[in-house]
Coordinates of C-alpha atoms in Angstrom, one line a residue:
Chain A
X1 CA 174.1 14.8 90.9
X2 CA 172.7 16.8 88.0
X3 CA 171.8 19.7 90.5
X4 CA 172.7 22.8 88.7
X5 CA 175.3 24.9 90.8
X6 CA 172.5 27.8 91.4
X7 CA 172.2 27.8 95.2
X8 CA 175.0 28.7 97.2
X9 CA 174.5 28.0 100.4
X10 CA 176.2 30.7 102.5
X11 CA 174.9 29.2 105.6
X12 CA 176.7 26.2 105.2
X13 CA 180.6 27.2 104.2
X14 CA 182.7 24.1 103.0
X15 CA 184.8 23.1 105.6
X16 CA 188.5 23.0 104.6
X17 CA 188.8 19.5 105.4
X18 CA 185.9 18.5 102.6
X19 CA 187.6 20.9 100.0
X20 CA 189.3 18.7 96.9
X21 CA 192.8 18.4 96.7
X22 CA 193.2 20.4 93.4
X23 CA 191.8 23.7 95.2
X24 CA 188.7 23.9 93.4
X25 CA 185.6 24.7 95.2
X26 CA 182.7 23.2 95.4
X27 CA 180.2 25.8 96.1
X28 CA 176.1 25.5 97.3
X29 CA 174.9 21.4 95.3
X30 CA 172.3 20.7 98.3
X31 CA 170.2 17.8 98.2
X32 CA 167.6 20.0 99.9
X33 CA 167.4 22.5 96.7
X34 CA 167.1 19.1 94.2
X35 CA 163.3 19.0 94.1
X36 CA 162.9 16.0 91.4
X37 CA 161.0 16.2 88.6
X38 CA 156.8 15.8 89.0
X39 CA 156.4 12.2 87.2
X40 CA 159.6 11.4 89.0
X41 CA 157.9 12.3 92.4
X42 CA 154.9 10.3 91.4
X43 CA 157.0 6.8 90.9
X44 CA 159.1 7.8 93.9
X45 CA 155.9 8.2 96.3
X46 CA 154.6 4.7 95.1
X47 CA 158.1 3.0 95.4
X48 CA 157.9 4.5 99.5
X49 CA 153.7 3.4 99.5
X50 CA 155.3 -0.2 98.2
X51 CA 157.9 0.1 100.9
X52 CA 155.6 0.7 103.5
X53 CA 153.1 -1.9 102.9
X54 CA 156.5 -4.4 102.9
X55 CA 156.6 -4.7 107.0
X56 CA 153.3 -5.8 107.1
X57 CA 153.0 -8.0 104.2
X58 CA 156.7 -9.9 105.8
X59 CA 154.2 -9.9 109.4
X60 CA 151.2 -11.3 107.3
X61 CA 153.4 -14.2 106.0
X62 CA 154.9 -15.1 109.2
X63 CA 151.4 -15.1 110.5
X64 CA 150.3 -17.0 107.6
X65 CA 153.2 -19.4 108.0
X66 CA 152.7 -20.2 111.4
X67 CA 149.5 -21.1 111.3
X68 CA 149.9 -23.3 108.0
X69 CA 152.7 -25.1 110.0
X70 CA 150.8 -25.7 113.5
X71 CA 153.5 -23.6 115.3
X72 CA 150.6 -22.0 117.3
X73 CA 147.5 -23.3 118.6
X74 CA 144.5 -22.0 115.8
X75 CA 142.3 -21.4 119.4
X76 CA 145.2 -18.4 120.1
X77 CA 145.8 -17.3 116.7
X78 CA 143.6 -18.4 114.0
X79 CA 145.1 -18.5 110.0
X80 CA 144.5 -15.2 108.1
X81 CA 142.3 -17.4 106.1
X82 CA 139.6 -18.2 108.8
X83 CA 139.9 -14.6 110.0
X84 CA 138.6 -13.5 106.7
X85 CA 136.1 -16.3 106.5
X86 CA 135.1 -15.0 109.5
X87 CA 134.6 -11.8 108.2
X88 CA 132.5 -12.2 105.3
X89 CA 130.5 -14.3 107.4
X90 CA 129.6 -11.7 109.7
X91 CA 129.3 -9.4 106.7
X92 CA 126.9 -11.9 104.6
X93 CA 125.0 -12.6 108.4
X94 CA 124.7 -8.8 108.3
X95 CA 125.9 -9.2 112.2
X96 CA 129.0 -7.0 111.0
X97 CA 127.0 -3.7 109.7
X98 CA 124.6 -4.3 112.3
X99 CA 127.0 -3.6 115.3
X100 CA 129.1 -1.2 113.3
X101 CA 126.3 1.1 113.1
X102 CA 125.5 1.1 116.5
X103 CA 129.1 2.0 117.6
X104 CA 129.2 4.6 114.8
X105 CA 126.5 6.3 115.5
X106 CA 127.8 6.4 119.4
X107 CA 131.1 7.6 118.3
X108 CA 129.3 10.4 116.1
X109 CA 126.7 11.0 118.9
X110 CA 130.0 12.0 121.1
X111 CA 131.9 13.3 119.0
X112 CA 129.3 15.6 118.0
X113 CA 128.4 16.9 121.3
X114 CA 131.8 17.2 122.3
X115 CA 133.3 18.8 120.0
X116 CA 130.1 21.8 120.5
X117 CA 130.8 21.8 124.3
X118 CA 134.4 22.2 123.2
X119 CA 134.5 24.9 121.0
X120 CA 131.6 26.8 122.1
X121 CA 133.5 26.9 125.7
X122 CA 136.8 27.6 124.3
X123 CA 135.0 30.5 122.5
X124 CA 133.9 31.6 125.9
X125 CA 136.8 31.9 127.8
X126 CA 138.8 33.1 125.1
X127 CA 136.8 36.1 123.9
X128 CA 135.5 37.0 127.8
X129 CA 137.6 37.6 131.2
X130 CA 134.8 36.0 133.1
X131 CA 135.0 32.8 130.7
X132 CA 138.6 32.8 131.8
X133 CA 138.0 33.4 135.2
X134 CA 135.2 30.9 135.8
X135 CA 136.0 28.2 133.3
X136 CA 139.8 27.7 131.8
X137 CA 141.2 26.7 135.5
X138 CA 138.5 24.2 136.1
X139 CA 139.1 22.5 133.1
X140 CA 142.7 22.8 132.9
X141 CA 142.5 20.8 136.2
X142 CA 139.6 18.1 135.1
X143 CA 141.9 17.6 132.3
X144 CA 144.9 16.2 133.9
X145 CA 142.5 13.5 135.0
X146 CA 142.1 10.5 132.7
X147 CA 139.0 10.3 131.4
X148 CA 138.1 6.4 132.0
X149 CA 138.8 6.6 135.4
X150 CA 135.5 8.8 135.5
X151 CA 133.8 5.5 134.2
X152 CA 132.7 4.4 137.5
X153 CA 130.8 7.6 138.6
X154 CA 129.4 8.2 135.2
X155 CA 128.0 4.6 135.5
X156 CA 126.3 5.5 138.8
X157 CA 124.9 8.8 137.7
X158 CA 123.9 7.6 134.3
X159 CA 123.1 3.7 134.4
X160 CA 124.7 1.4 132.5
X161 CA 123.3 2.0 129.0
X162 CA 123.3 4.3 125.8
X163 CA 124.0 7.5 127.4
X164 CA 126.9 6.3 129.5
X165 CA 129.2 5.2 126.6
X166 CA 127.9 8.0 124.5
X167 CA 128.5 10.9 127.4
X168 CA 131.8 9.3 128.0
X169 CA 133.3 9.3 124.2
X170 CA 132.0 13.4 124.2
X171 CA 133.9 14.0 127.8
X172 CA 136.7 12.5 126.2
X173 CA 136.5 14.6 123.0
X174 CA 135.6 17.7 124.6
X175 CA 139.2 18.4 126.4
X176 CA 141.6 17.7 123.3
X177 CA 139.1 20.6 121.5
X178 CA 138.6 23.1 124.1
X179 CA 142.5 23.0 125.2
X180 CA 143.6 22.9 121.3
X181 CA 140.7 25.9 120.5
X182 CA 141.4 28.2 123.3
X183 CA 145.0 28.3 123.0
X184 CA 144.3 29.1 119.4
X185 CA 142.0 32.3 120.0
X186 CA 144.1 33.6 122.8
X187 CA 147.4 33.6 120.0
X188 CA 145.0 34.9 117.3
X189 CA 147.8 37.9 116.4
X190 CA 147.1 41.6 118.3
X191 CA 147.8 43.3 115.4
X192 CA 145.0 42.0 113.2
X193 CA 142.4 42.9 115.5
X194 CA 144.3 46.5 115.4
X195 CA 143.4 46.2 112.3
X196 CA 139.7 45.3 112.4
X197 CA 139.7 48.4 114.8
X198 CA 140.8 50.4 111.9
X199 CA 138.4 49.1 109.9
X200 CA 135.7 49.7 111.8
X201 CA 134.6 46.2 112.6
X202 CA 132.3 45.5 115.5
X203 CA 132.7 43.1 118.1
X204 CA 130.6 40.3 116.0
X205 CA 132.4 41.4 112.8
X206 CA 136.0 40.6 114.6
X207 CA 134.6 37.8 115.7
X208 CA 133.2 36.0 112.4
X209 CA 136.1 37.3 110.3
X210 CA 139.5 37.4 112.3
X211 CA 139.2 35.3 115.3
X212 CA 137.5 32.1 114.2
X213 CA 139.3 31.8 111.3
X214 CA 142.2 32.9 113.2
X215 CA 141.4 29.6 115.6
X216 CA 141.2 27.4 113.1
X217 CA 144.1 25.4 112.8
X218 CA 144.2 25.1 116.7
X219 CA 140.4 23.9 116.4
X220 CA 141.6 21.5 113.5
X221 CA 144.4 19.8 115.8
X222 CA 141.8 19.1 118.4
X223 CA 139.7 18.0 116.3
X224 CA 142.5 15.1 115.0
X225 CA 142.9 14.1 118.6
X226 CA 139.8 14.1 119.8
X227 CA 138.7 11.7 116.9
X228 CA 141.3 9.3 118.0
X229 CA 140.4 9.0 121.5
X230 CA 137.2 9.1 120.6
X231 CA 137.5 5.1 119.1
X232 CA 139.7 4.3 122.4
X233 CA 136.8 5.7 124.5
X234 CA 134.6 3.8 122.3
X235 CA 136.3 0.7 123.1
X236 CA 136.2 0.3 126.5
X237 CA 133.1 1.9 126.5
X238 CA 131.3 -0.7 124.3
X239 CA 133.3 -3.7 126.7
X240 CA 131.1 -3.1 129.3
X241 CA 127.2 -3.6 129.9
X242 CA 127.0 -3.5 126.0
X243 CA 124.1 -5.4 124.0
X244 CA 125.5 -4.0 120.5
X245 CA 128.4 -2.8 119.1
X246 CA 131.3 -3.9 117.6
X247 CA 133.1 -4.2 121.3
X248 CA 129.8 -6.4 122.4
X249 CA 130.9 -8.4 119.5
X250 CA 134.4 -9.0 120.4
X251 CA 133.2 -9.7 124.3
X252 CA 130.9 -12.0 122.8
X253 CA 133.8 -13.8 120.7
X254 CA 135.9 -14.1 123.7
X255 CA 133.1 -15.6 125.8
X256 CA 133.3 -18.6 123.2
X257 CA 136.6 -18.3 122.1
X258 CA 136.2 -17.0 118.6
X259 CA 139.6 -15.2 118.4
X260 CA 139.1 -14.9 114.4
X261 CA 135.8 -12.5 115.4
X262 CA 138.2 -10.8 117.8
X263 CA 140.4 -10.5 115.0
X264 CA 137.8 -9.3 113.0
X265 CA 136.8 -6.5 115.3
X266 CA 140.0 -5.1 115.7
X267 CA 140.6 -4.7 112.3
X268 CA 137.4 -3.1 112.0
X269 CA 138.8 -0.5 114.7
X270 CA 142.0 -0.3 113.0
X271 CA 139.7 0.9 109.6
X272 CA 137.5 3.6 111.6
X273 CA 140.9 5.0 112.7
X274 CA 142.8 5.0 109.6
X275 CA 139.4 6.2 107.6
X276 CA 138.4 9.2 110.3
X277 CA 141.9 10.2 110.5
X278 CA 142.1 10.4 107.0
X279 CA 139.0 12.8 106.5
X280 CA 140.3 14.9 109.1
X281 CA 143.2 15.6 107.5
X282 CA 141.0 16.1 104.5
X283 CA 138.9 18.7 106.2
X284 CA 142.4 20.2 107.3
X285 CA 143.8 20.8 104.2
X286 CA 140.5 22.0 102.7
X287 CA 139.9 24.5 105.2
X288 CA 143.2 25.2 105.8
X289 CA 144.1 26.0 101.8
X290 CA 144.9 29.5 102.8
X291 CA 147.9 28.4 104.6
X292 CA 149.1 25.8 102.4
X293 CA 152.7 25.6 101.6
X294 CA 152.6 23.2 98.8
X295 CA 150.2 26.1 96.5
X296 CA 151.7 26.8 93.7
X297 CA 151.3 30.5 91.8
Chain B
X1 CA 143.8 72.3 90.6
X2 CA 141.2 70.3 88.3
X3 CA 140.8 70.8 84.4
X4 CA 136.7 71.4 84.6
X5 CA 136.1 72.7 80.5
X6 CA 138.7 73.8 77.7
X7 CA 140.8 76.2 78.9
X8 CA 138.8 76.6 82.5
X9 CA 140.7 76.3 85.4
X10 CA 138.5 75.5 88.6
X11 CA 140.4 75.4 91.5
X12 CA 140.3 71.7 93.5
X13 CA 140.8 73.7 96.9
X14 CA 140.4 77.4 97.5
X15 CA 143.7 77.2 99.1
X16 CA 145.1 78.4 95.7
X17 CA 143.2 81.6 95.4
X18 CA 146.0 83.6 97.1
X19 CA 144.3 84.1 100.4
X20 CA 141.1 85.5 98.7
X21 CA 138.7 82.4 99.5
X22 CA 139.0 80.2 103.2
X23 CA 141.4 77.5 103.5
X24 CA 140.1 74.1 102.6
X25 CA 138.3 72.2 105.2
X26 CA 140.6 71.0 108.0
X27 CA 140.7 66.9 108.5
X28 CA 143.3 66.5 111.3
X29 CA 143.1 68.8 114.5
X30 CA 145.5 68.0 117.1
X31 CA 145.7 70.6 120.2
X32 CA 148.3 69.9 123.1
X33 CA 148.7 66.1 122.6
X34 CA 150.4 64.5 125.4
X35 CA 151.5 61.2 125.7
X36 CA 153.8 59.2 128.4
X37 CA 154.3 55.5 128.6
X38 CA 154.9 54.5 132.3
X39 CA 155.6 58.2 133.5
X40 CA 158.3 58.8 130.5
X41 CA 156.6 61.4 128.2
X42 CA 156.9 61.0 124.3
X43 CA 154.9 63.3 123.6
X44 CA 155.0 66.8 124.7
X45 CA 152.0 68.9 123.2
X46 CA 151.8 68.4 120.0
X47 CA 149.2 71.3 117.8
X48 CA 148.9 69.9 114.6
X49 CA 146.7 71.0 111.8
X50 CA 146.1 69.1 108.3
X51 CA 143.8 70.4 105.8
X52 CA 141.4 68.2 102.6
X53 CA 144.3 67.3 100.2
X54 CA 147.5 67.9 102.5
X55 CA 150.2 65.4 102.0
X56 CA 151.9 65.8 105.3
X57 CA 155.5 63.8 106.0
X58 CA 156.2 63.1 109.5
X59 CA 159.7 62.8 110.4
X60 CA 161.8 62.0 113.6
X61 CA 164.4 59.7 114.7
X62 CA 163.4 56.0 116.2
X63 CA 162.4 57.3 119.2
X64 CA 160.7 60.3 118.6
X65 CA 157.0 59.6 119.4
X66 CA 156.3 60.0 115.6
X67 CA 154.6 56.3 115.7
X68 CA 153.2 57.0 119.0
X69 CA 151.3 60.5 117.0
X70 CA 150.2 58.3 113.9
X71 CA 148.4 55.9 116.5
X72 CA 147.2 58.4 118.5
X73 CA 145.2 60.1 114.9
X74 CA 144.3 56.4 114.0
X75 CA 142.8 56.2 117.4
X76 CA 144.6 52.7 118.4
X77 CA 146.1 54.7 121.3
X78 CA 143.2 56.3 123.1
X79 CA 145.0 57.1 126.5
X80 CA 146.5 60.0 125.3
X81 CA 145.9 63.6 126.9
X82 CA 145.0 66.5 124.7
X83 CA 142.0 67.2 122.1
X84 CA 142.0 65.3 118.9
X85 CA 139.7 65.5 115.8
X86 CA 140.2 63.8 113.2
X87 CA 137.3 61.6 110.7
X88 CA 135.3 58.3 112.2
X89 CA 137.4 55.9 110.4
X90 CA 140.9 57.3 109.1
X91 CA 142.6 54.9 106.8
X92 CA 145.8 52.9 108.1
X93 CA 148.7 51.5 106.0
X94 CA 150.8 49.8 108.4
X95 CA 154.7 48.8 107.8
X96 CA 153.6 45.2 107.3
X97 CA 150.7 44.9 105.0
X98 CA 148.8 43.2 107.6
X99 CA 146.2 41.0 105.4
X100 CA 144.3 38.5 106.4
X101 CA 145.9 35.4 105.4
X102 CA 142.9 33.6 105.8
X103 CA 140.9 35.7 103.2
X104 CA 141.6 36.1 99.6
X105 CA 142.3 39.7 98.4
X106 CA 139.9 41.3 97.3
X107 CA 138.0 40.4 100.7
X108 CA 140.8 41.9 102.2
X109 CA 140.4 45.1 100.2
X110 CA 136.8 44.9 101.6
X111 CA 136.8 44.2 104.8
X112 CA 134.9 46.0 107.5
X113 CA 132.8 47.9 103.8
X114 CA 129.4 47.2 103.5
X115 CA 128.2 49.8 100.8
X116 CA 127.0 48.6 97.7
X117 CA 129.7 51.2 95.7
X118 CA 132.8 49.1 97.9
X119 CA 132.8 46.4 95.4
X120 CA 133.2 48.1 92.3
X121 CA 135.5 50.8 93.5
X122 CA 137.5 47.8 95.5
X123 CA 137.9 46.4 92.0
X124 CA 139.1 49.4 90.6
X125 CA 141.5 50.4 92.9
X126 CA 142.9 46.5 92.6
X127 CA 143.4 47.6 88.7
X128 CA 144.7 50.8 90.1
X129 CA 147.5 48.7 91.9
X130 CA 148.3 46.8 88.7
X131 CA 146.7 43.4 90.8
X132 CA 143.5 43.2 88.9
X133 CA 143.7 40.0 88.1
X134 CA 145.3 38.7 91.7
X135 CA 141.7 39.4 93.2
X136 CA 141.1 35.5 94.5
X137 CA 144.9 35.2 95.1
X138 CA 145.7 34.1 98.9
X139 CA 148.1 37.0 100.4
X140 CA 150.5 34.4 100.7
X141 CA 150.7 33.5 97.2
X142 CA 151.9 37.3 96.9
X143 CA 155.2 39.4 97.0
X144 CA 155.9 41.3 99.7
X145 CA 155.5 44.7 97.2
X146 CA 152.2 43.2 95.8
X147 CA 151.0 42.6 99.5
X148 CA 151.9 46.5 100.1
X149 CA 150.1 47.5 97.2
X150 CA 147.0 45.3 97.9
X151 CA 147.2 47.1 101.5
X152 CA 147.3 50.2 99.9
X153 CA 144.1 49.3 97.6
X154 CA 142.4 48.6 100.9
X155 CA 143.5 51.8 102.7
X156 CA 142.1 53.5 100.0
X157 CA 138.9 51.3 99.4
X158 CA 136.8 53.6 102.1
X159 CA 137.4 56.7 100.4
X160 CA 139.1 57.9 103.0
X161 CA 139.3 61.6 104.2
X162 CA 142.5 60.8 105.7
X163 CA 144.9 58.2 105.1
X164 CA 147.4 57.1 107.7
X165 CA 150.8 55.7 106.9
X166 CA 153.1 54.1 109.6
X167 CA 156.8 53.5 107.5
X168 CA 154.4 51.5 105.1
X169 CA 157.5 51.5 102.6
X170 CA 159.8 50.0 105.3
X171 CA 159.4 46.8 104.6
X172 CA 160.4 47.1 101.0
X173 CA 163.4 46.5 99.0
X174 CA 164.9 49.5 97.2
X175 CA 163.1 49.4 94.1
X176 CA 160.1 48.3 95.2
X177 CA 160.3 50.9 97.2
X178 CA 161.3 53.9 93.9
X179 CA 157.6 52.0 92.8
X180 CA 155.6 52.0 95.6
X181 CA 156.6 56.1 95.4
X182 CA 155.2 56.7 92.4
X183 CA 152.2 54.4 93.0
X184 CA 151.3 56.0 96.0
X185 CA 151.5 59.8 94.6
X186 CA 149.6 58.7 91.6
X187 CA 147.0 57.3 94.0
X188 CA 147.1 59.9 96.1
X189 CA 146.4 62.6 93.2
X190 CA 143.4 60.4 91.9
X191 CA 142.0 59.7 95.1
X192 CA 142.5 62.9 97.0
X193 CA 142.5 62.1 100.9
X194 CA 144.8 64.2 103.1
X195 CA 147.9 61.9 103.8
X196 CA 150.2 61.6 107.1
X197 CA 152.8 59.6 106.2
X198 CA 155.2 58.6 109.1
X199 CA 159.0 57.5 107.7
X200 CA 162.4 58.1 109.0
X201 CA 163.4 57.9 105.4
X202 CA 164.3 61.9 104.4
X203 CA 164.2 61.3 100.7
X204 CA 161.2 59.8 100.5
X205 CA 159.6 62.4 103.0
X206 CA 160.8 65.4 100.1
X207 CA 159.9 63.2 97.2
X208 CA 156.3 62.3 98.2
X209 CA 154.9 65.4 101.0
X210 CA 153.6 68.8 100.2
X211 CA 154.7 69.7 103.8
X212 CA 156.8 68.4 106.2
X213 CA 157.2 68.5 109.9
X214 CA 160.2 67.2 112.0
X215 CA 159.3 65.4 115.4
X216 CA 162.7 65.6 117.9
X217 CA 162.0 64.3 121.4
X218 CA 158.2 64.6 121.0
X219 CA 158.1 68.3 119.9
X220 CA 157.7 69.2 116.8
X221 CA 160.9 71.0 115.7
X222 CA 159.8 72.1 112.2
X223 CA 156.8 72.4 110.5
X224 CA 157.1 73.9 106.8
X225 CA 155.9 73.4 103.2
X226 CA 157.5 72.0 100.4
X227 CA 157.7 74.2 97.5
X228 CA 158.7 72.0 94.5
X229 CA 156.9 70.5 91.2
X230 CA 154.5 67.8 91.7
X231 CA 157.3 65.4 89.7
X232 CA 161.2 65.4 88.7
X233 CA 161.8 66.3 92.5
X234 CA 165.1 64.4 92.5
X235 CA 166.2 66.3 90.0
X236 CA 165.7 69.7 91.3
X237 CA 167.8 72.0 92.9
X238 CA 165.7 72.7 95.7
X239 CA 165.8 68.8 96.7
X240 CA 169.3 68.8 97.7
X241 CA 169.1 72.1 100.2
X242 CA 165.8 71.1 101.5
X243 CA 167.1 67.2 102.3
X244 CA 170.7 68.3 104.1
X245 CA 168.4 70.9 106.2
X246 CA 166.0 68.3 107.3
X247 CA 169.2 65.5 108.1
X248 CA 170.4 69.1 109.8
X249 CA 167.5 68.9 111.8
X250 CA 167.9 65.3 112.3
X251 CA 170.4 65.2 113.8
X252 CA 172.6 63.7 111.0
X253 CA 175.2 66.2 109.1
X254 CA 175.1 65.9 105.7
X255 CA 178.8 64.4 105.5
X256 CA 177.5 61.6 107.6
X257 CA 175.5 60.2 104.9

């Protein structure tokens, strides 16, 4: 431990039992105050990255394994080879981008309208007392209701095509940003619109420059869930009735027992996760630099 | 008083000229101020008078109302009974600097100005602060002294008439503090505005004020000018008699301290 001894950690008094037998004491080395060098952080975060990738590399042998050897029928579990043959034929067929598109732009059409409806009602009830009044209890109570079980009245009111998948993903985004949102604006702190008051700032003024940006890390946590649900919507959505999409694809599959295409569609899924999770966060920290921790001086 | 020519003396305020001219302008006008919170009064008619230039301490114990009085001038308590005039928008320091930690600093000096002469004199009062260069710094990237002193810059970035201050030095560590003094009466003699500056701190009531009132159980129990030089207070022998009569009058004898 080459920790210097420069943080004494009062909080945490040696205990007589851990003191060393000559008397000498051993005051404040805390791992938590070691902060390793830079370049040693950079070859310690791709020795954990190489770490993490290990579990599913082991799985992807096993897999690999068990299909080379016959120990499961290729009709249940197809060899990662086919399952990327697959693939890039679906990608060369152009059958791949084609139904990607369609379920992107679906997952962007709700998303898009959900996440207005969200915020713009979240900004209502939590800037007026009739908002409050009118709105917040009736959509603290639709909320506790999950959304797929609407499916079956949706389908009635709306048919069975674009607009019923579309209006479900944007129910389903709209609750995780309007619950998120309006908690955020109702704990936006008393004393800075005191001091707004002081300033002179009209209602507009408080508006634009202490409670939205007040809101927005509680708008930005919505946002991260509703995204997520927004694929799972997507999913079950795009199983039914569906002439596109990469769910119509994997139906399709299953009808004639192409469990590599199945395959390949939920990897796809896994990808639109992973990727719209990761620009979240992006937009997060961008937006949210203010608050970052990790700025340095 | 203001050095106008060689040698001419033009006075800053007729208050100088011995009675001969009218007092300055008067900023603050409180008559009768009342106050209760849940039927227990705080504030039991208060007359209060401050005048263009006045640096006015307001002391009391915790408890005292003197809070309740400073938000009563800023108008952020308006349910108070009594007549009070005081300018549209009095500056407030508050005891936590109370930036925006979503908005760099100099936006935060800024906010709620729209005058094309906000900018520059923003900018100079951020060089007046010695945080010139800190103007795109988050507030969270700043010590809690340089947080005070970019509140101050903002107080101050209205050019005020009157400027507010609720225990803004509170907060502070002791030297921070000995600087924040001197930054403030420095400020304070550049900028000009009358000054109420609430504190429970005696020392820094006779080092700062030009006049000093005493709140006890929402009366005000003294009211009386401070007559020493602008600087080298500590020093003087008037400091001493003037601090143990004010802990006196606080309630605290001076072998207490």
């Amino acid at each position: 431990m080459s920790a210097p001894p420069t943080a004494p950690s009062s909080a945490h008094p040696a205990h007589p039992d851990q003191l060393p037998a000559d008397g000498s004491v051993r005051v404040g080395i805390d791992d938590r105050f070691h902060r390793p060098a830079p370049r040693a952080a950079g070859v310690r975060r791709a020795a954990q990255i190489g770490s993490r990738a290990l579990g599913p590399l082991i799985v992807l042998a096993v897999w690999w394994l068990a299909a080379a050897q016959s120990w499961v029928s290729p009709i249940l579990l197809p060899a990662p080879g086919t399952v990327w043959d697959a693939a890039v034929d679906l990608v060369v067929s152009g059958k791949l981008q084609e139904n990607l598109a369609v379920s992107l732009v679906r997952a962007l059409t709700g998303l898009g309208i959900g996440i207005a409806v969200g915020a713009a009602l979240a900004l209502f009830t939590g800037l007026s007392k009739a908002g409050e009044v009118l709105i917040d209890s009736n959509v603290q109570m639709i909320r506790s209701m999950p959304i797929l079980a609407l499916q079956p009245l949706v389908i009635v009111w709306f048919g069975i095509g674009e607009p019923t998948k579309v209006l479900l993903v944007a129910l389903a985004v709209t609750f995780p940003v309007y619950i998120n949102t309006h908690a955020a604006i109702r704990a936006v702190d008393s004393r800075f619109v005191e001091l707004a008051t002081t300033r002179g700032l009209g209602r507009l003024a408080l508006i634009r420059r202490v409670v939205l940006p007040g809101a927005l890390p509680g708008f930005l946590t919505g946002l991260r869930f509703a995204t997520s649900i927004s694929w799972l919507v997507l999913v079950v959505a795009e199983q039914i009735n569906a002439t596109a999409g990469i769910g119509y694809l994997m139906t399709q599959a299953r009808t004639v027992a192409r469990t590599d295409v199945i395959l390949v569609g939920l990897a796809v899924y896994a990808l639109l996760g992973l990727v719209s999770d990761t620009l979240v966060r992006l937009i997060e920290r961008k937006a949210l630099s203010w608050s970052s921790t990790l700025q340095a001086r | 008083m203001v050095l106008d020519a060689p040698g001419t003396l033009t006075p800053a305020t007729t208050t100088d000229d011995a009675g001969a001219a009218a007092p300055a302008p008067v900023v603050v006008e409180a008559h009768d101020v009342r106050r209760a919170f849940d039927g227990r009064g705080v504030l039991h008619g208060i007359d209060l008078t401050v005048r263009r230039g006045e640096f006015v301490a307001l002391l009391g114990r915790s408890g005292s109302g003197k809070s309740t009085l400073l938000r009563i001038l800023a108008k952020l308590d308006t349910d108070a009974a009594g007549t009070v005039s005081v300018p549209a928008l009095p500056a407030v320091a508050f005891q936590d600097s109370r930036l925006l930690p979503w908005a760099r600093v100099l936006p935060n000096v800024l906010l709620g100005l729209r005058d094309a002469a906000a900018r520059e004199r923003a900018r100079t009062l951020l060089d007046d602060v010695g945080l010139g260069d800190r103007a795109r710094a988050w507030p969270r990237q700043l010590s809690g002294g340089e947080q005070q002193r970019v509140a101050l810059a903002r107080a101050l970035a209205g050019a005020p008439e009157l400027l507010l201050m609720d225990e803004p030095f509170g907060a502070l560590d002791a030297l921070t503090r000995i600087r924040m003094h001197r930054l403030l009466r420095d400020l304070v003699s550049r900028y000009s505005p009358a000054v109420v500056l609430v504190t429970h701190d005696v020392d820094e009531a006779v080092l700062l004020a030009d006049r000093v009132l005493v709140l006890t159980d929402g009366r005000l129990s003294l009211d009386e000018p401070i007559d020493l030089p602008a600087t080298g207070r500590r020093s003087h022998p008037g400091f001493t008699a003037l601090r143990s009569r004010l802990l006196t009058e606080l309630g605290v004898g001076d072998d207490d301290h």
